[in-house]
Amino acid sequence: MGVSEKPGLLDNRLWAGKAFDGAWATALKEVRDVVEPATRQVLGRVGIADAQDMQAAIGLAHRAQPAWAALGPRERAAIFHRAAAVFQQHFDELALAIARETGGILAKGQHEVREAITLCQLAASLPMQAQGQVLPSTPGRLSIARRMPHGVVGVISPFNFPLILGLRSVAPALALGNAVVLKPDTRTPVSGGFIMARVFEEAGLPAGLLQVLPGDAAAGEALVVDERVPMIAFTGSPAVGRRIGALAGQHLKKVSLELGGANNLIILEDADPDAAASAAAFGAWFHQGQICMAANRILVHESIADAILQRLVGKARHLPVGDGASGQVALGPMIDAKQLERFDRVIHDSIQQGARLEAGGTYHGLCYQPTVLSGVRPGIRSFDEEPFGPVANLVTFRTDDEAVALANTSQGGLSAAVISPSVGRAMAIGQRLRAGMVHINDQTVNDDCTNPFGGPGLGGNGGSVGGPADMDEYTQWQWITIKDAPPPFPF
């Protein structure tokens, strides 16, 4: 190591076969390889938790939480300021590790670390905000509503943007006085779990408050049904989200779901074709389309459809695909063979149902070529389902009303966008869309960390996380009244 080099934060030997319980002392029975999607190289080995491991971790978190909630707000806030500094100090190391483990391009790994810094800074502000309010009441009585932590929050995070999508729940939940049990996806356990464990370990988070255990469905179900965990925050597929929502309902606990659904990018006839095609390509293909906000459907006015199609096909044929961490490509590999095979079936089923393949539709290894389908309509699989892969589905329309009707042919979505220099008209369309987030003259993949992030139906059952939503999500109200002495009663 050179004199100017920073010591590394990540060491696979720490977590080989172990969970994080505030230290690295808990051994897990099953051990599994973590494989880099681009090269198929084994990056390390991690332990896989079962239901018993999960129950033990919940117990540790449950015991640690009361002292944490009683800690002063400045002391809690300071830990998140230190965590942001640790992320910054190890920026390059963490960005590369994320790019390799997730199959993303290096810029995507850098984006995750930058957002992690912001998430920690925002979390540091939460303990310093007003934690309740004084309510109107009768003379002689003080009436207060205060925010209280839930206790232990269970977080189940996905593989696509694992650091951001885990930390956006972990950081505010901890900052507001909860303990957290985090179950990252087993394909990205370092990016989605152990990076956070190491950062908060370095930042001085008291032991036991953050438990990190990669695990399969049995471990996740144990987390969801345990009575010591009153809240679950889940990001993932609608199918698993329905299962978690049903279990949480049976056990009368709060659940935050961020799923996906249909995201629509609408291009009106007065849009600039070059700018619109660029936005559509990014929204559809960034991180191989493995984004809950990806532009699943590109709705184009029929008068400009050929111009947009021509430009998208040109981009699809020239964008380089390969090892994202190399810094030489625009698209990396899909996360694994199962995800690629499902996406490939969606594409070829759609072609059999009447869509036209204009570009792509092939793959090498786990790298799928950016794909363009035209003639897409309701009843075709790539229109009806969330593809979760690099496809631009072109759907044409004639009128604004038809565009809105096509966009709302779904069970809800996270994000939508409308491109037109006629901002008032675009706004009028946007206000009619069934989406939790709407962007005018932009594409669908947007998140500032300071905004409420969520959507109706398959977008995530109408809830939101982030920004002003965090205080609502990770605390509960408690009403307190105070009198100088008990009053007389008629009984």
Short mmCIF file of C-alpha atoms in Angstrom, two decimals:
data_model
loop_
_atom_site.label_atom_id
_atom_site.label_comp_id
_atom_site.label_asym_id
_atom_site.label_seq_id
_atom_site.Cartn_x
_atom_site.Cartn_y
_atom_site.Cartn_z
CA MET A 1 0.00 0.00 0.00
CA GLY A 2 1.35 3.41 -0.96
CA VAL A 3 1.73 6.14 1.60
CA SER A 4 -1.18 8.13 0.14
CA GLU A 5 -3.59 5.20 -0.18
CA LYS A 6 -6.49 4.94 2.25
CA PRO A 7 -6.81 1.67 4.18
CA GLY A 8 -9.66 -0.46 2.85
CA LEU A 9 -13.02 -0.73 4.57
CA LEU A 10 -14.04 -4.05 3.06
CA ASP A 11 -12.47 -7.36 3.98
CA ASN A 12 -14.30 -10.53 2.96
CA ARG A 13 -12.71 -12.40 5.84
CA LEU A 14 -14.83 -10.41 8.30
CA TRP A 15 -18.16 -11.76 7.06
CA ALA A 16 -17.17 -15.12 5.58
CA GLY A 17 -19.90 -17.38 6.95
CA LYS A 18 -21.03 -14.80 9.52
CA ALA A 19 -23.81 -12.33 10.26
CA PHE A 20 -23.25 -8.84 11.61
CA ASP A 21 -24.61 -8.47 15.14
CA GLY A 22 -22.68 -5.35 16.12
CA ALA A 23 -19.50 -7.37 15.70
CA TRP A 24 -18.77 -10.39 13.48
CA ALA A 25 -19.31 -13.11 16.04
CA THR A 26 -22.43 -14.96 14.81
CA ALA A 27 -21.55 -17.94 12.62
CA LEU A 28 -24.17 -19.16 10.13
CA LYS A 29 -24.52 -22.81 9.08
CA GLU A 30 -24.85 -22.32 5.31
CA VAL A 31 -22.19 -20.58 3.26
CA ARG A 32 -22.67 -19.38 -0.33
CA ASP A 33 -20.46 -17.81 -3.01
CA VAL A 34 -21.05 -14.24 -4.16
CA VAL A 35 -20.46 -14.18 -7.93
CA GLU A 36 -19.63 -11.16 -10.07
CA PRO A 37 -22.18 -11.12 -12.92
CA ALA A 38 -19.79 -9.74 -15.56
CA THR A 39 -16.87 -12.13 -15.06
CA ARG A 40 -18.46 -15.00 -13.08
CA GLN A 41 -15.57 -14.58 -10.65
CA VAL A 42 -16.23 -15.46 -7.00
CA LEU A 43 -15.97 -12.23 -5.03
CA GLY A 44 -16.27 -13.87 -1.62
CA ARG A 45 -18.31 -16.20 0.54
CA VAL A 46 -21.12 -15.21 2.87
CA GLY A 47 -23.26 -16.95 5.42
CA ILE A 48 -26.95 -17.53 4.71
CA ALA A 49 -29.32 -17.12 7.65
CA ASP A 50 -32.20 -19.48 8.42
CA ALA A 51 -35.29 -18.79 10.50
CA GLN A 52 -33.52 -19.58 13.79
CA ASP A 53 -30.67 -17.21 12.97
CA MET A 54 -33.21 -14.51 12.20
CA GLN A 55 -35.04 -15.00 15.47
CA ALA A 56 -31.80 -14.74 17.42
CA ALA A 57 -30.88 -11.51 15.61
CA ILE A 58 -34.29 -10.04 16.36
CA GLY A 59 -33.76 -10.81 20.04
CA LEU A 60 -30.44 -8.95 20.07
CA ALA A 61 -31.96 -5.93 18.35
CA HIS A 62 -34.98 -5.95 20.65
CA ARG A 63 -32.75 -5.82 23.72
CA ALA A 64 -30.49 -3.07 22.36
CA GLN A 65 -33.23 -0.70 21.19
CA PRO A 66 -34.53 0.91 24.45
CA ALA A 67 -31.14 2.38 25.42
CA TRP A 68 -30.70 3.74 21.91
CA ALA A 69 -34.12 5.43 21.92
CA ALA A 70 -33.22 7.04 25.27
CA LEU A 71 -29.96 8.48 23.92
CA GLY A 72 -29.87 12.23 23.39
CA PRO A 73 -30.68 13.51 19.90
CA ARG A 74 -27.29 15.12 19.37
CA GLU A 75 -25.49 11.89 20.18
CA ARG A 76 -27.65 9.97 17.71
CA ALA A 77 -27.23 12.63 15.02
CA ALA A 78 -23.44 12.60 15.40
CA ILE A 79 -23.23 8.93 14.40
CA PHE A 80 -24.86 9.67 11.03
CA HIS A 81 -22.54 12.61 10.38
CA ARG A 82 -19.63 10.23 11.02
CA ALA A 83 -21.19 7.59 8.77
CA ALA A 84 -21.44 10.10 5.92
CA ALA A 85 -17.75 10.89 6.41
CA VAL A 86 -16.83 7.19 6.30
CA PHE A 87 -18.71 6.76 3.02
CA GLN A 88 -16.85 9.77 1.62
CA GLN A 89 -13.47 8.56 2.83
CA HIS A 90 -13.87 5.18 1.13
CA PHE A 91 -15.78 6.45 -1.90
CA ASP A 92 -13.74 4.80 -4.68
CA GLU A 93 -13.41 1.45 -2.94
CA LEU A 94 -17.14 1.22 -2.23
CA ALA A 95 -18.20 2.40 -5.70
CA LEU A 96 -16.08 -0.27 -7.39
CA ALA A 97 -17.32 -2.99 -5.03
CA ILE A 98 -20.94 -2.07 -5.79
CA ALA A 99 -20.35 -1.96 -9.54
CA ARG A 100 -18.74 -5.40 -9.51
CA GLU A 101 -21.28 -7.10 -7.26
CA THR A 102 -24.38 -5.64 -8.96
CA GLY A 103 -23.13 -5.79 -12.56
CA GLY A 104 -23.56 -2.03 -12.87
CA ILE A 105 -21.36 0.45 -14.63
CA LEU A 106 -18.88 2.29 -12.42
CA ALA A 107 -20.94 5.49 -12.60
CA LYS A 108 -23.86 3.59 -11.09
CA GLY A 109 -21.68 2.44 -8.17
CA GLN A 110 -20.50 6.01 -7.66
CA HIS A 111 -24.11 7.21 -7.70
CA GLU A 112 -25.03 4.77 -4.95
CA VAL A 113 -22.22 5.98 -2.70
CA ARG A 114 -23.07 9.65 -3.31
CA GLU A 115 -26.70 8.99 -2.42
CA ALA A 116 -25.62 7.05 0.67
CA ILE A 117 -23.75 10.12 1.89
CA THR A 118 -26.86 12.23 1.36
CA LEU A 119 -29.09 9.67 3.10
CA CYS A 120 -26.83 9.72 6.16
CA GLN A 121 -26.79 13.52 6.23
CA LEU A 122 -30.58 13.59 6.01
CA ALA A 123 -30.86 10.97 8.76
CA ALA A 124 -28.62 13.08 11.00
CA SER A 125 -31.20 15.87 10.81
CA LEU A 126 -34.12 13.71 11.97
CA PRO A 127 -33.31 13.50 15.70
CA MET A 128 -32.94 17.28 15.76
CA GLN A 129 -36.44 17.97 14.42
CA ALA A 130 -39.50 18.54 16.57
CA GLN A 131 -40.74 15.14 17.70
CA GLY A 132 -44.37 16.09 18.23
CA GLN A 133 -46.76 18.96 18.91
CA VAL A 134 -48.95 20.50 21.58
CA LEU A 135 -52.64 19.95 20.83
CA PRO A 136 -55.61 22.14 21.72
CA SER A 137 -57.25 21.03 24.96
CA THR A 138 -59.45 22.12 27.83
CA PRO A 139 -58.14 24.60 30.45
CA GLY A 140 -56.02 22.93 33.12
CA ARG A 141 -54.88 20.09 30.87
CA LEU A 142 -51.78 19.83 28.65
CA SER A 143 -52.32 17.66 25.57
CA ILE A 144 -49.26 16.45 23.65
CA ALA A 145 -48.80 14.22 20.61
CA ARG A 146 -45.27 12.86 20.35
CA ARG A 147 -43.39 10.68 17.91
CA MET A 148 -42.23 7.32 19.26
CA PRO A 149 -40.03 4.73 17.54
CA HIS A 150 -41.68 1.46 16.58
CA GLY A 151 -38.97 -0.60 18.30
CA VAL A 152 -37.39 -3.03 15.82
CA VAL A 153 -37.84 -2.38 12.09
CA GLY A 154 -37.26 -5.23 9.65
CA VAL A 155 -35.79 -4.21 6.27
CA ILE A 156 -35.76 -6.53 3.25
CA SER A 157 -33.81 -5.02 0.35
CA PRO A 158 -33.34 -5.96 -3.34
CA PHE A 159 -30.38 -6.60 -5.66
CA ASN A 160 -30.61 -3.76 -8.16
CA PHE A 161 -29.62 -0.66 -6.14
CA PRO A 162 -28.87 -2.51 -2.90
CA LEU A 163 -27.01 0.19 -0.96
CA ILE A 164 -29.51 2.98 -1.65
CA LEU A 165 -32.62 0.84 -1.31
CA GLY A 166 -31.45 -0.64 1.98
CA LEU A 167 -29.98 2.50 3.51
CA ARG A 168 -33.01 4.66 2.71
CA SER A 169 -34.88 2.63 5.36
CA VAL A 170 -31.99 1.66 7.64
CA ALA A 171 -30.69 5.22 8.20
CA PRO A 172 -33.95 7.03 9.07
CA ALA A 173 -35.27 4.09 11.09
CA LEU A 174 -32.11 4.08 13.23
CA ALA A 175 -31.97 7.86 13.48
CA LEU A 176 -35.51 7.96 14.88
CA GLY A 177 -34.68 5.54 17.69
CA ASN A 178 -35.42 2.13 16.22
CA ALA A 179 -33.17 -0.90 15.97
CA VAL A 180 -32.98 -2.52 12.52
CA VAL A 181 -32.72 -6.09 11.29
CA LEU A 182 -31.63 -6.01 7.63
CA LYS A 183 -31.98 -8.96 5.25
CA PRO A 184 -30.21 -8.08 1.99
CA ASP A 185 -30.63 -10.07 -1.21
CA THR A 186 -28.26 -13.04 -1.21
CA ARG A 187 -26.91 -12.00 -4.64
CA THR A 188 -25.73 -8.62 -3.33
CA PRO A 189 -25.07 -9.13 0.38
CA VAL A 190 -22.06 -6.83 0.54
CA SER A 191 -23.53 -3.87 -1.34
CA GLY A 192 -26.90 -4.35 0.31
CA GLY A 193 -25.76 -5.19 3.83
CA PHE A 194 -22.16 -5.51 4.89
CA ILE A 195 -21.09 -2.13 3.52
CA MET A 196 -23.66 -0.55 5.84
CA ALA A 197 -22.49 -2.76 8.70
CA ARG A 198 -18.88 -1.69 8.23
CA VAL A 199 -19.72 2.00 7.85
CA PHE A 200 -21.87 2.12 10.98
CA GLU A 201 -19.33 0.04 12.87
CA GLU A 202 -16.68 2.63 12.01
CA ALA A 203 -19.09 5.46 12.85
CA GLY A 204 -19.61 4.13 16.39
CA LEU A 205 -23.17 2.82 16.25
CA PRO A 206 -23.75 0.92 19.51
CA ALA A 207 -23.60 -2.85 19.16
CA GLY A 208 -26.80 -4.76 18.51
CA LEU A 209 -28.79 -1.94 16.91
CA LEU A 210 -28.05 -3.06 13.36
CA GLN A 211 -28.27 -6.75 12.53
CA VAL A 212 -27.33 -7.82 8.98
CA LEU A 213 -28.22 -11.32 7.79
CA PRO A 214 -28.42 -12.36 4.13
CA GLY A 215 -31.09 -15.02 3.81
CA ASP A 216 -33.67 -16.72 1.63
CA ALA A 217 -37.46 -16.79 1.93
CA ALA A 218 -37.51 -18.70 5.24
CA ALA A 219 -35.40 -16.05 6.96
CA GLY A 220 -37.51 -13.29 5.45
CA GLU A 221 -40.74 -14.89 6.62
CA ALA A 222 -39.33 -15.32 10.13
CA LEU A 223 -38.60 -11.58 10.17
CA VAL A 224 -42.08 -10.67 8.94
CA VAL A 225 -44.04 -12.81 11.40
CA ASP A 226 -42.01 -12.17 14.57
CA GLU A 227 -44.10 -10.21 17.10
CA ARG A 228 -41.01 -8.31 18.28
CA VAL A 229 -40.81 -6.58 14.85
CA PRO A 230 -43.76 -4.17 14.55
CA MET A 231 -42.76 -2.78 11.15
CA ILE A 232 -41.45 -4.24 7.87
CA ALA A 233 -39.97 -2.17 5.03
CA PHE A 234 -39.74 -4.17 1.79
CA THR A 235 -38.49 -3.27 -1.67
CA GLY A 236 -38.85 -5.86 -4.40
CA SER A 237 -41.22 -7.62 -6.75
CA PRO A 238 -45.01 -7.29 -6.59
CA ALA A 239 -45.37 -11.07 -6.10
CA VAL A 240 -43.20 -11.12 -2.97
CA GLY A 241 -44.67 -7.80 -1.84
CA ARG A 242 -48.18 -9.29 -1.89
CA ARG A 243 -46.97 -12.19 0.26
CA ILE A 244 -45.26 -9.89 2.76
CA GLY A 245 -48.25 -7.56 2.87
CA ALA A 246 -50.58 -10.48 3.58
CA LEU A 247 -48.35 -11.85 6.35
CA ALA A 248 -47.89 -8.41 7.90
CA GLY A 249 -51.66 -7.91 7.88
CA GLN A 250 -52.23 -11.22 9.63
CA HIS A 251 -49.78 -10.19 12.34
CA LEU A 252 -51.14 -6.64 12.64
CA LYS A 253 -47.91 -4.84 11.87
CA LYS A 254 -47.08 -1.82 9.79
CA VAL A 255 -45.67 -2.52 6.34
CA SER A 256 -43.96 -0.25 3.83
CA LEU A 257 -43.94 -1.72 0.32
CA GLU A 258 -42.07 -0.31 -2.69
CA LEU A 259 -42.70 -2.61 -5.63
CA GLY A 260 -42.78 -1.38 -9.23
CA GLY A 261 -45.68 -1.63 -11.64
CA ALA A 262 -45.91 0.21 -14.95
CA ASN A 263 -43.92 3.40 -15.54
CA ASN A 264 -44.96 5.44 -18.56
CA LEU A 265 -42.93 7.98 -20.54
CA ILE A 266 -45.22 10.01 -22.81
CA ILE A 267 -43.73 11.89 -25.79
CA LEU A 268 -46.02 14.46 -27.39
CA GLU A 269 -45.85 15.43 -31.07
CA ASP A 270 -44.16 18.78 -30.40
CA ALA A 271 -41.23 17.20 -28.54
CA ASP A 272 -37.69 17.47 -29.91
CA PRO A 273 -36.98 13.95 -31.28
CA ASP A 274 -33.30 13.92 -30.32
CA ALA A 275 -33.89 15.01 -26.73
CA ALA A 276 -36.91 12.73 -26.33
CA ALA A 277 -35.12 9.67 -27.71
CA SER A 278 -32.14 10.29 -25.43
CA ALA A 279 -34.45 10.49 -22.41
CA ALA A 280 -36.32 7.37 -23.48
CA ALA A 281 -33.11 5.38 -23.99
CA PHE A 282 -31.77 6.31 -20.55
CA GLY A 283 -35.10 5.63 -18.84
CA ALA A 284 -35.46 2.23 -20.49
CA TRP A 285 -31.88 0.92 -20.48
CA PHE A 286 -29.98 2.43 -17.55
CA HIS A 287 -28.64 -0.39 -15.33
CA GLN A 288 -30.02 -2.85 -17.88
CA GLY A 289 -33.58 -1.75 -17.12
CA GLN A 290 -33.33 -3.36 -13.67
CA ILE A 291 -34.85 -0.33 -11.96
CA CYS A 292 -38.26 -0.02 -10.34
CA MET A 293 -38.64 3.40 -12.04
CA ALA A 294 -37.52 2.25 -15.52
CA ALA A 295 -39.57 3.55 -18.45
CA ASN A 296 -41.41 0.29 -19.10
CA ARG A 297 -43.67 1.89 -21.71
CA ILE A 298 -42.68 4.68 -24.11
CA LEU A 299 -45.92 6.19 -25.38
CA VAL A 300 -45.22 8.23 -28.53
CA HIS A 301 -47.60 10.37 -30.58
CA GLU A 302 -48.01 8.60 -33.93
CA SER A 303 -46.76 11.62 -35.90
CA ILE A 304 -43.34 11.47 -34.23
CA ALA A 305 -43.13 7.69 -33.67
CA ASP A 306 -40.93 6.91 -36.70
CA ALA A 307 -38.44 9.60 -35.73
CA ILE A 308 -38.18 8.29 -32.17
CA LEU A 309 -37.96 4.67 -33.38
CA GLN A 310 -35.13 5.47 -35.78
CA ARG A 311 -33.12 7.19 -33.06
CA LEU A 312 -33.67 4.46 -30.47
CA VAL A 313 -32.64 1.74 -32.92
CA GLY A 314 -29.46 3.67 -33.71
CA LYS A 315 -28.63 3.97 -30.03
CA ALA A 316 -29.41 0.30 -29.35
CA ARG A 317 -27.04 -0.83 -32.11
CA HIS A 318 -24.14 1.32 -30.97
CA LEU A 319 -24.22 1.34 -27.16
CA PRO A 320 -21.43 -0.91 -25.85
CA VAL A 321 -22.42 -3.75 -23.51
CA GLY A 322 -20.07 -5.71 -21.23
CA ASP A 323 -18.23 -5.50 -17.91
CA GLY A 324 -19.68 -2.40 -16.27
CA ALA A 325 -16.85 -2.03 -13.78
CA SER A 326 -14.36 -1.64 -16.65
CA GLY A 327 -15.57 1.89 -17.35
CA GLN A 328 -15.75 1.10 -21.09
CA VAL A 329 -19.43 0.21 -21.56
CA ALA A 330 -22.90 1.75 -21.24
CA LEU A 331 -24.74 -1.39 -20.10
CA GLY A 332 -23.49 -4.18 -17.88
CA PRO A 333 -24.81 -7.72 -17.35
CA MET A 334 -28.10 -8.82 -15.87
CA ILE A 335 -27.80 -9.88 -12.23
CA ASP A 336 -28.01 -13.64 -12.90
CA ALA A 337 -29.15 -16.30 -15.39
CA LYS A 338 -32.61 -16.62 -13.85
CA GLN A 339 -33.31 -12.90 -14.32
CA LEU A 340 -31.95 -12.96 -17.88
CA GLU A 341 -33.98 -16.02 -18.87
CA ARG A 342 -37.20 -14.50 -17.53
CA PHE A 343 -36.58 -11.26 -19.40
CA ASP A 344 -35.74 -13.11 -22.63
CA ARG A 345 -39.05 -15.02 -22.36
CA VAL A 346 -40.91 -11.72 -21.96
CA ILE A 347 -39.28 -10.37 -25.14
CA HIS A 348 -39.94 -13.42 -27.28
CA ASP A 349 -43.45 -13.96 -25.94
CA SER A 350 -44.17 -10.33 -26.86
CA ILE A 351 -42.88 -10.86 -30.40
CA GLN A 352 -45.14 -13.90 -30.80
CA GLN A 353 -48.06 -11.78 -29.56
CA GLY A 354 -47.52 -9.17 -32.28
CA ALA A 355 -44.74 -6.81 -31.18
CA ARG A 356 -42.01 -6.15 -33.76
CA LEU A 357 -38.35 -6.60 -32.83
CA GLU A 358 -36.49 -3.54 -34.14
CA ALA A 359 -33.16 -4.02 -32.35
CA GLY A 360 -31.58 -6.29 -29.76
CA GLY A 361 -33.34 -9.40 -28.53
CA THR A 362 -30.04 -11.28 -28.15
CA TYR A 363 -27.49 -11.77 -25.41
CA HIS A 364 -24.00 -13.03 -24.72
CA GLY A 365 -23.36 -14.49 -21.31
CA LEU A 366 -25.44 -12.34 -18.96
CA CYS A 367 -25.16 -9.25 -21.19
CA TYR A 368 -28.43 -8.53 -22.99
CA GLN A 369 -28.35 -6.14 -25.94
CA PRO A 370 -30.49 -3.02 -25.54
CA THR A 371 -33.75 -3.96 -27.20
CA VAL A 372 -36.43 -2.01 -29.06
CA LEU A 373 -39.95 -3.33 -29.61
CA SER A 374 -42.52 -1.46 -31.68
CA GLY A 375 -46.22 -2.15 -32.12
CA VAL A 376 -46.59 -2.83 -28.41
CA ARG A 377 -50.14 -2.63 -27.06
CA PRO A 378 -52.30 -3.94 -24.20
CA GLY A 379 -52.44 -7.74 -24.24
CA ILE A 380 -48.75 -8.03 -25.14
CA ARG A 381 -46.62 -9.30 -22.29
CA SER A 382 -44.03 -6.50 -22.34
CA PHE A 383 -46.87 -3.98 -22.02
CA ASP A 384 -48.80 -5.85 -19.33
CA GLU A 385 -45.81 -6.89 -17.13
CA GLU A 386 -42.84 -5.07 -15.70
CA PRO A 387 -40.03 -6.45 -17.94
CA PHE A 388 -37.16 -5.52 -15.58
CA GLY A 389 -34.66 -5.64 -18.40
CA PRO A 390 -33.24 -3.39 -21.16
CA VAL A 391 -36.23 -2.92 -23.48
CA ALA A 392 -37.82 0.19 -24.98
CA ASN A 393 -41.47 -0.71 -25.59
CA LEU A 394 -42.89 1.73 -28.16
CA VAL A 395 -46.63 2.34 -27.95
CA THR A 396 -48.32 4.88 -30.25
CA PHE A 397 -51.30 7.13 -29.54
CA ARG A 398 -53.30 9.81 -31.37
CA THR A 399 -54.80 12.01 -28.64
CA ASP A 400 -53.93 13.10 -25.13
CA ASP A 401 -56.93 11.19 -23.80
CA GLU A 402 -55.72 8.01 -25.48
CA ALA A 403 -52.24 8.47 -24.01
CA VAL A 404 -53.68 8.85 -20.52
CA ALA A 405 -55.95 5.80 -20.98
CA LEU A 406 -53.02 3.65 -22.16
CA ALA A 407 -50.80 4.84 -19.32
CA ASN A 408 -53.47 4.08 -16.75
CA THR A 409 -53.99 0.55 -18.11
CA SER A 410 -52.24 -0.94 -15.10
CA GLN A 411 -52.57 -1.56 -11.41
CA GLY A 412 -50.52 1.53 -10.62
CA GLY A 413 -46.92 2.60 -11.00
CA LEU A 414 -44.13 4.46 -9.30
CA SER A 415 -43.04 6.99 -11.87
CA ALA A 416 -44.23 8.71 -15.04
CA ALA A 417 -42.92 11.43 -17.34
CA VAL A 418 -44.23 13.68 -20.11
CA ILE A 419 -42.02 15.39 -22.70
CA SER A 420 -43.30 18.49 -24.51
CA PRO A 421 -42.36 22.17 -24.79
CA SER A 422 -46.04 22.85 -23.98
CA VAL A 423 -45.52 22.66 -20.25
CA GLY A 424 -49.14 23.44 -19.35
CA ARG A 425 -50.41 20.65 -21.59
CA ALA A 426 -47.81 18.23 -20.23
CA MET A 427 -48.79 19.15 -16.67
CA ALA A 428 -52.46 18.54 -17.45
CA ILE A 429 -51.60 15.07 -18.71
CA GLY A 430 -49.30 14.35 -15.78
CA GLN A 431 -51.97 15.21 -13.25
CA ARG A 432 -54.21 12.49 -14.71
CA LEU A 433 -51.63 9.70 -14.49
CA ARG A 434 -51.87 6.98 -11.84
CA ALA A 435 -48.31 7.33 -10.58
CA GLY A 436 -46.65 8.38 -7.36
CA MET A 437 -44.07 10.58 -9.10
CA VAL A 438 -44.47 12.61 -12.30
CA HIS A 439 -41.68 14.40 -14.18
CA ILE A 440 -42.23 16.99 -16.91
CA ASN A 441 -39.57 17.16 -19.64
CA ASP A 442 -37.51 14.38 -18.07
CA GLN A 443 -37.48 10.59 -17.97
CA THR A 444 -38.85 8.33 -15.24
CA VAL A 445 -35.69 7.41 -13.29
CA ASN A 446 -35.48 10.17 -10.68
CA ASP A 447 -34.94 10.28 -6.92
CA ASP A 448 -33.47 13.13 -4.87
CA CYS A 449 -33.64 11.40 -1.44
CA THR A 450 -35.53 14.45 -0.15
CA ASN A 451 -38.77 13.50 -1.92
CA PRO A 452 -41.56 11.11 -0.88
CA PHE A 453 -40.88 7.99 -2.96
CA GLY A 454 -43.76 5.62 -3.65
CA GLY A 455 -46.85 5.02 -5.71
CA PRO A 456 -50.34 3.56 -5.81
CA GLY A 457 -51.23 -0.10 -6.28
CA LEU A 458 -48.26 -2.07 -7.59
CA GLY A 459 -46.13 1.02 -7.05
CA GLY A 460 -46.25 0.20 -3.36
CA ASN A 461 -49.79 0.17 -1.91
CA GLY A 462 -49.96 3.98 -1.77
CA GLY A 463 -47.22 4.51 0.80
CA SER A 464 -44.00 6.51 0.48
CA VAL A 465 -40.53 6.62 1.98
CA GLY A 466 -37.99 9.42 1.94
CA GLY A 467 -37.97 13.12 2.70
CA PRO A 468 -41.10 14.28 4.55
CA ALA A 469 -42.46 10.72 4.61
CA ASP A 470 -39.72 9.29 6.84
CA MET A 471 -41.01 10.70 10.12
CA ASP A 472 -44.42 9.19 9.40
CA GLU A 473 -43.02 5.82 8.31
CA TYR A 474 -40.54 5.06 11.07
CA THR A 475 -42.37 6.46 14.11
CA GLN A 476 -45.83 6.15 15.61
CA TRP A 477 -47.93 8.70 17.47
CA GLN A 478 -48.43 8.61 21.23
CA TRP A 479 -50.96 10.97 22.84
CA ILE A 480 -50.18 12.26 26.34
CA THR A 481 -52.35 14.43 28.58
CA ILE A 482 -51.20 16.04 31.83
CA LYS A 483 -53.28 17.54 34.68
CA ASP A 484 -52.10 18.98 37.98
CA ALA A 485 -54.39 16.64 39.91
CA PRO A 486 -57.13 14.12 39.13
CA PRO A 487 -60.51 15.88 38.69
CA PRO A 488 -63.71 14.64 40.38
CA PHE A 489 -65.79 12.12 38.42
CA PRO A 490 -69.52 11.31 38.75
CA PHE A 491 -68.91 7.62 39.57
#
